[in-house]
């Protein structure tokens, strides 16, 4: 084992006794230190493996390693030792994002970006490591994709994030992002017979300047008979409510021109309308579901986010089952979450105008399903829910029926910094609004109308703030089903919750 990786593992061991308290119950956080992009999301040897961009030594981005965790249910994760560290002449500045695939001999291949820096300029190349699900050895042929395999008009200063998959004939493909001379990103397609020797194939998709500038973290797969590309652009401009300024993730749905090896997008949409979602990866589960997971953070608010006394920073979103319905992306929490519901509280056909709260409806780690519809459309002006409320702090989820706009606002969450605190999405459909709200200590994910849209954000209000209240200007009829969420479902029942 190389010294840099050994040092990281020894550091992890030295901090094994550090508290695991003050963490979410179901959202993966780093073993210690910093986490960003999910990497190598895969199903291997009977378990889900999730690697992640990782700095064990601090709570900010630096010295990128690969952290590693495994799970059998996508919700309870066991940490394994750090998998990769920056230690070679081709990755001395960092082991950046990548992906994983199983080789014909049963070993697991990790395909990642190795980065070096000279005179403040990156050189980014693609590299492989092979292992058994715990320990990985970097290949002697590294880098396996370098500047010699870049098409004209691109350079290695921004060439990264390979996503690998196995083709029908048993060969391997990967999509990696690169930057053109005009500053715009593109997705390049490569092919390999063995996962080691790679050849450039084509430009799969390129940015015309409408979707930000440089792109990151591509994914390409088939879903419900459609081809799908996910990519995370940097420096986007707002397009109505569809994309907020800065960094986000776009879902392109379309078709692959097999002859030209080019993806033709027929539609685009945000993967998440919230503030904190970036760089997702997908995996095909053994039962055929396509599962997506992303980093639950916005780069622009990283310096402003509260660390408190916690020894970790960064979370993954709740894993989501994704599908295409009526030509649009739909997302729902993985069904495994329902196993850990407990303590059901219900409100049925409640009609109110003004403010309503109940001691039965509260909590900070909850799965709440809600539907609301106006008693009189002409008199209905607004509806909102205050969550994580304690008299001073609150997260506000509000619906404006005139504009059919759902907004999420964390301005009163206790933040002490001027930052992006609001997000919104326009709704389709009729008068009824159906919401599924997942809160897990320091995050909220709102699934709208059966997963047509999602809004995600993090917040760091004191975990004791558990109040929930409902507010309406104009009478509404509301149904609520609230479940507590417990990492050990038996503990929840024994507590009578």
Coordinates of N, CA, C and O in Angstrom, one line a residue, residues 220-332:
X220 N -25.0 8.5 -18.5 CA -25.7 8.2 -19.7 C -26.3 6.8 -19.6 O -25.5 5.8 -19.3
X221 N -27.6 6.6 -19.8 CA -28.2 5.4 -19.6 C -29.6 5.3 -20.3 O -30.1 6.4 -20.7
X222 N -30.1 4.1 -20.3 CA -31.5 4.0 -20.9 C -32.5 3.9 -19.7 O -32.2 3.2 -18.7
X223 N -33.6 4.5 -19.9 CA -34.6 4.5 -18.8 C -36.0 4.5 -19.5 O -36.3 5.4 -20.2
X224 N -36.8 3.5 -19.3 CA -38.1 3.3 -19.8 C -38.2 3.6 -21.3 O -39.1 4.3 -21.8
X225 N -37.2 3.0 -22.0 CA -37.2 3.1 -23.5 C -36.6 4.4 -24.0 O -36.6 4.6 -25.3
X226 N -36.2 5.3 -23.2 CA -35.6 6.5 -23.6 C -34.1 6.6 -23.2 O -33.7 6.0 -22.2
X227 N -33.3 7.3 -24.0 CA -31.9 7.6 -23.6 C -31.9 8.8 -22.7 O -32.6 9.8 -23.0
X228 N -31.1 8.8 -21.7 CA -31.0 9.9 -20.8 C -29.6 10.3 -20.5 O -28.7 9.4 -20.3
X229 N -29.3 11.6 -20.5 CA -28.0 12.1 -20.1 C -28.3 13.0 -18.9 O -29.1 13.9 -19.0
X230 N -27.5 12.8 -17.9 CA -27.5 13.7 -16.8 C -26.1 14.4 -16.8 O -25.1 13.8 -17.0
X231 N -26.1 15.7 -16.5 CA -24.8 16.4 -16.5 C -25.0 17.6 -15.6 O -26.1 18.2 -15.4
X232 N -23.9 18.1 -14.9 CA -24.0 19.2 -14.0 C -23.2 20.4 -14.5 O -21.9 20.4 -14.4
X233 N -23.8 21.4 -15.1 CA -23.1 22.5 -15.6 C -22.7 23.5 -14.5 O -23.4 23.6 -13.4
X234 N -21.6 24.2 -14.7 CA -21.2 25.3 -13.9 C -21.6 26.6 -14.5 O -21.8 26.7 -15.7
X235 N -21.8 27.6 -13.7 CA -22.1 29.0 -14.1 C -23.3 29.1 -15.0 O -23.3 29.7 -16.1
X236 N -24.4 28.5 -14.6 CA -25.7 28.6 -15.3 C -26.3 29.9 -15.0 O -26.2 30.5 -13.9
X237 N -27.1 30.4 -16.0 CA -28.0 31.6 -15.8 C -29.4 31.0 -15.6 O -29.8 30.0 -16.1
X238 N -30.2 31.7 -14.8 CA -31.6 31.3 -14.6 C -32.4 31.3 -15.9 O -32.2 32.2 -16.7
X239 N -33.2 30.3 -16.0 CA -34.2 30.3 -17.2 C -35.6 30.1 -16.6 O -36.1 29.0 -16.4
X240 N -36.1 31.3 -16.2 CA -37.4 31.2 -15.5 C -37.1 30.6 -14.1 O -36.1 30.9 -13.4
X241 N -37.9 29.6 -13.8 CA -37.7 28.9 -12.5 C -37.0 27.5 -12.8 O -36.7 26.8 -11.9
X242 N -36.7 27.3 -14.1 CA -36.2 25.9 -14.4 C -34.7 25.7 -13.9 O -34.4 24.6 -13.6
X243 N -33.9 26.7 -14.0 CA -32.6 26.6 -13.5 C -32.2 27.8 -12.7 O -32.4 28.9 -13.1
X244 N -31.7 27.6 -11.5 CA -31.2 28.7 -10.7 C -29.8 29.0 -11.1 O -29.1 28.2 -11.6
X245 N -29.4 30.3 -10.8 CA -28.0 30.7 -11.2 C -27.0 29.8 -10.5 O -27.2 29.4 -9.3
X246 N -25.8 29.6 -11.1 CA -24.7 28.9 -10.5 C -24.6 27.4 -11.1 O -24.7 27.2 -12.3
X247 N -24.5 26.5 -10.1 CA -24.3 25.1 -10.5 C -25.5 24.3 -10.2 O -26.1 24.4 -9.1
X248 N -25.9 23.4 -11.1 CA -27.0 22.5 -10.9 C -26.9 21.3 -11.8 O -25.8 21.0 -12.4
X249 N -28.0 20.6 -12.0 CA -27.9 19.3 -12.8 C -29.1 19.3 -13.8 O -30.2 19.6 -13.4
X250 N -28.8 19.0 -15.0 CA -29.7 19.0 -16.1 C -30.0 17.5 -16.5 O -29.1 16.7 -16.6
X251 N -31.3 17.2 -16.8 CA -31.6 15.9 -17.3 C -32.0 16.1 -18.8 O -33.0 16.9 -19.1
X252 N -31.3 15.6 -19.7 CA -31.7 15.6 -21.1 C -32.3 14.2 -21.5 O -31.7 13.2 -21.2
X253 N -33.4 14.2 -22.1 CA -34.1 13.0 -22.6 C -34.1 13.1 -24.1 O -34.3 14.1 -24.7
X254 N -33.7 12.0 -24.8 CA -33.7 12.0 -26.2 C -33.3 10.6 -26.8 O -33.7 9.6 -26.2
X255 N -32.6 10.6 -27.9 CA -32.3 9.4 -28.6 C -30.8 9.4 -29.0 O -30.2 10.5 -29.2
X256 N -30.2 8.3 -29.2 CA -28.9 8.1 -29.6 C -28.8 7.8 -31.1 O -29.5 6.8 -31.6
X257 N -28.1 8.6 -31.9 CA -27.9 8.4 -33.3 C -26.8 7.3 -33.4 O -25.6 7.7 -33.2
X258 N -27.1 6.1 -33.6 CA -26.2 5.0 -33.5 C -25.1 5.2 -34.6 O -23.9 4.8 -34.4
X259 N -25.4 5.7 -35.7 CA -24.4 5.9 -36.8 C -23.4 7.0 -36.5 O -22.2 6.8 -36.6
X260 N -24.0 8.1 -36.0 CA -23.1 9.3 -35.7 C -22.5 9.2 -34.3 O -21.7 10.0 -33.9
X261 N -23.1 8.3 -33.5 CA -22.7 8.1 -32.1 C -22.9 9.5 -31.3 O -22.0 9.9 -30.6
X262 N -24.0 10.1 -31.6 CA -24.3 11.4 -31.0 C -25.7 11.4 -30.4 O -26.6 10.8 -30.9
X263 N -25.8 12.0 -29.2 CA -27.1 12.0 -28.5 C -27.9 13.3 -29.0 O -27.4 14.4 -28.9
X264 N -29.1 13.0 -29.4 CA -30.0 14.1 -29.8 C -31.0 14.4 -28.7 O -31.9 13.5 -28.5
X265 N -30.9 15.5 -28.0 CA -31.9 15.8 -26.9 C -33.2 16.3 -27.5 O -33.2 17.1 -28.3
X266 N -34.3 15.8 -26.9 CA -35.6 16.2 -27.3 C -36.2 17.1 -26.2 O -37.2 17.8 -26.5
X267 N -35.7 17.0 -25.0 CA -36.2 17.8 -23.9 C -35.1 18.0 -22.8 O -34.1 17.2 -22.8
X268 N -35.2 19.0 -22.0 CA -34.3 19.2 -20.9 C -35.1 19.7 -19.7 O -36.1 20.4 -19.9
X269 N -34.7 19.3 -18.5 CA -35.3 19.8 -17.3 C -34.3 19.7 -16.1 O -33.4 18.9 -16.2
X270 N -34.6 20.5 -15.1 CA -33.7 20.3 -13.9 C -34.0 19.0 -13.2 O -35.2 18.6 -13.2
X271 N -33.0 18.4 -12.7 CA -33.2 17.2 -11.9 C -33.8 17.6 -10.5 O -34.6 16.9 -10.0
X272 N -33.4 18.7 -10.0 CA -33.8 19.2 -8.7 C -34.0 20.7 -8.7 O -33.1 21.4 -9.2
X273 N -35.1 21.2 -8.3 CA -35.4 22.6 -8.3 C -34.9 23.3 -7.0 O -35.1 24.5 -6.8
X274 N -34.3 22.5 -6.1 CA -33.9 23.1 -4.8 C -32.5 23.8 -4.9 O -32.0 24.0 -6.0
X275 N -32.0 24.0 -3.7 CA -30.7 24.8 -3.7 C -29.5 23.8 -3.7 O -28.5 24.1 -4.2
X276 N -29.7 22.7 -3.0 CA -28.6 21.8 -2.7 C -28.7 20.4 -3.4 O -29.2 19.5 -2.8
X277 N -28.2 20.4 -4.6 CA -28.2 19.1 -5.3 C -27.2 19.2 -6.5 O -27.3 20.2 -7.3
X278 N -26.3 18.2 -6.6 CA -25.2 18.4 -7.6 C -24.6 17.0 -7.9 O -24.6 16.1 -7.0
X279 N -24.1 16.8 -9.1 CA -23.2 15.7 -9.5 C -23.8 14.3 -9.2 O -23.1 13.4 -8.6
X280 N -25.0 14.0 -9.6 CA -25.6 12.7 -9.3 C -24.9 11.6 -10.1 O -24.4 11.8 -11.2
X281 N -25.0 10.4 -9.6 CA -24.7 9.1 -10.3 C -25.9 8.2 -10.2 O -26.7 8.2 -9.2
X282 N -26.0 7.3 -11.1 CA -27.1 6.2 -11.1 C -26.5 4.8 -11.0 O -25.3 4.6 -11.5
X283 N -27.3 3.9 -10.5 CA -26.9 2.5 -10.6 C -28.2 1.7 -10.9 O -29.3 2.1 -10.5
X284 N -28.0 0.6 -11.6 CA -29.1 -0.3 -11.9 C -29.1 -1.4 -10.8 O -28.1 -2.1 -10.6
X285 N -30.2 -1.4 -10.0 CA -30.3 -2.3 -8.9 C -30.6 -3.7 -9.4 O -31.1 -3.9 -10.6
X286 N -30.3 -4.7 -8.6 CA -30.6 -6.1 -9.1 C -32.0 -6.4 -9.5 O -32.3 -7.2 -10.4
X287 N -33.0 -5.6 -8.9 CA -34.4 -5.8 -9.3 C -34.8 -5.0 -10.5 O -36.0 -4.9 -10.8
X288 N -33.9 -4.3 -11.1 CA -34.2 -3.5 -12.3 C -34.4 -2.1 -12.1 O -34.5 -1.3 -13.1
X289 N -34.6 -1.6 -10.9 CA -34.8 -0.2 -10.7 C -33.5 0.6 -11.0 O -32.4 0.1 -10.9
X290 N -33.7 1.8 -11.5 CA -32.6 2.8 -11.6 C -32.6 3.7 -10.4 O -33.6 4.4 -10.2
X291 N -31.5 3.7 -9.7 CA -31.4 4.5 -8.4 C -30.4 5.6 -8.7 O -29.3 5.4 -9.2
X292 N -30.8 6.8 -8.2 CA -30.0 8.0 -8.3 C -29.6 8.5 -7.0 O -30.4 8.5 -6.0
X293 N -28.4 9.0 -6.8 CA -27.9 9.7 -5.6 C -27.0 10.8 -6.0 O -26.3 10.8 -7.0
X294 N -27.1 12.0 -5.3 CA -26.4 13.1 -5.6 C -25.8 13.8 -4.3 O -26.3 13.5 -3.2
X295 N -24.9 14.7 -4.5 CA -24.3 15.5 -3.4 C -25.3 16.6 -3.0 O -25.8 17.3 -3.9
X296 N -25.7 16.6 -1.7 CA -26.7 17.5 -1.3 C -26.0 18.8 -0.7 O -26.0 19.1 0.5
X297 N -25.5 19.6 -1.7 CA -24.8 20.8 -1.3 C -24.7 21.7 -2.6 O -24.7 21.2 -3.7
X298 N -24.6 23.0 -2.4 CA -24.3 23.9 -3.5 C -22.9 24.5 -3.3 O -22.6 24.9 -2.2
X299 N -22.1 24.5 -4.3 CA -20.8 25.0 -4.2 C -20.7 26.4 -3.7 O -19.8 26.8 -2.9
X300 N -21.6 27.2 -4.2 CA -21.6 28.7 -3.8 C -21.8 28.9 -2.4 O -21.4 30.0 -1.9
X301 N -22.5 28.0 -1.7 CA -22.8 28.3 -0.3 C -21.8 27.5 0.7 O -22.0 27.6 1.9
X302 N -20.9 26.8 0.1 CA -20.0 26.0 0.9 C -19.3 26.9 2.0 O -19.2 26.6 3.2
X303 N -18.7 28.0 1.6 CA -18.0 28.9 2.6 C -18.9 29.4 3.6 O -18.4 29.9 4.7
X304 N -20.2 29.5 3.4 CA -21.2 30.1 4.3 C -21.9 29.1 5.1 O -22.6 29.5 6.0
X305 N -21.7 27.9 4.9 CA -22.5 26.8 5.6 C -21.9 26.6 7.0 O -20.7 26.5 7.2
X306 N -22.8 26.5 7.9 CA -22.5 26.2 9.3 C -21.9 24.9 9.5 O -22.5 23.9 9.2
X307 N -20.7 24.8 10.1 CA -20.1 23.5 10.5 C -20.4 23.2 12.0 O -20.3 22.0 12.3
X308 N -20.7 24.2 12.8 CA -20.9 24.0 14.2 C -19.7 23.3 14.8 O -18.6 23.5 14.5
X309 N -20.0 22.3 15.7 CA -18.9 21.5 16.3 C -18.8 20.1 15.7 O -18.1 19.3 16.2
X310 N -19.5 20.0 14.5 CA -19.5 18.7 13.9 C -18.1 18.4 13.3 O -17.4 19.3 12.9
X311 N -17.8 17.1 13.2 CA -16.5 16.7 12.6 C -16.6 16.2 11.2 O -15.8 15.5 10.6
X312 N -17.7 16.6 10.5 CA -18.0 16.2 9.1 C -18.7 17.4 8.4 O -19.3 18.3 9.1
X313 N -18.5 17.4 7.1 CA -19.3 18.3 6.3 C -19.6 17.7 4.9 O -18.7 17.1 4.3
X314 N -20.9 17.8 4.5 CA -21.3 17.2 3.3 C -22.2 16.0 3.5 O -22.0 15.2 4.4
X315 N -23.3 15.9 2.7 CA -24.3 14.8 2.8 C -24.6 14.4 1.4 O -24.6 15.2 0.4
X316 N -25.0 13.1 1.2 CA -25.7 12.7 0.0 C -27.2 12.8 0.2 O -27.7 12.7 1.3
X317 N -27.9 13.0 -0.9 CA -29.3 13.0 -0.9 C -29.8 11.6 -0.6 O -29.1 10.7 -0.7
X318 N -31.1 11.5 -0.3 CA -31.7 10.2 -0.1 C -31.7 9.5 -1.5 O -32.1 10.2 -2.5
X319 N -31.3 8.3 -1.6 CA -31.3 7.6 -2.9 C -32.8 7.6 -3.5 O -33.7 7.5 -2.7
X320 N -32.9 7.8 -4.8 CA -34.2 8.0 -5.4 C -34.4 7.0 -6.5 O -33.4 6.7 -7.3
X321 N -35.5 6.4 -6.6 CA -35.9 5.7 -7.8 C -36.4 6.6 -8.9 O -37.2 7.5 -8.6
X322 N -35.9 6.5 -10.1 CA -36.2 7.4 -11.1 C -36.9 6.6 -12.3 O -36.6 5.4 -12.5
X323 N -37.8 7.3 -13.0 CA -38.5 6.8 -14.1 C -38.8 7.9 -15.1 O -38.7 9.1 -14.8
X324 N -39.2 7.5 -16.3 CA -39.8 8.5 -17.3 C -41.2 8.2 -17.4 O -41.7 7.1 -17.8
X325 N -42.0 9.3 -17.2 CA -43.5 9.2 -17.4 C -43.9 10.4 -18.2 O -43.6 11.5 -17.9
X326 N -44.7 10.1 -19.3 CA -45.1 11.2 -20.1 C -44.0 12.1 -20.6 O -44.1 13.3 -20.7
X327 N -42.9 11.5 -20.9 CA -41.7 12.3 -21.4 C -41.0 13.1 -20.4 O -40.1 13.9 -20.7
X328 N -41.3 12.9 -19.1 CA -40.6 13.7 -18.0 C -40.0 12.8 -17.0 O -40.5 11.7 -16.7
X329 N -38.9 13.3 -16.3 CA -38.3 12.6 -15.3 C -39.2 12.6 -14.0 O -39.7 13.7 -13.6
X330 N -39.3 11.5 -13.4 CA -40.0 11.4 -12.1 C -39.1 10.7 -11.1 O -38.3 9.8 -11.4
X331 N -39.1 11.2 -9.8 CA -38.2 10.7 -8.8 C -39.0 10.5 -7.5 O -39.9 11.3 -7.1
X332 N -38.7 9.4 -6.8 CA -39.4 9.1 -5.5 C -38.3 8.5 -4.6 O -37.3 7.9 -5.1

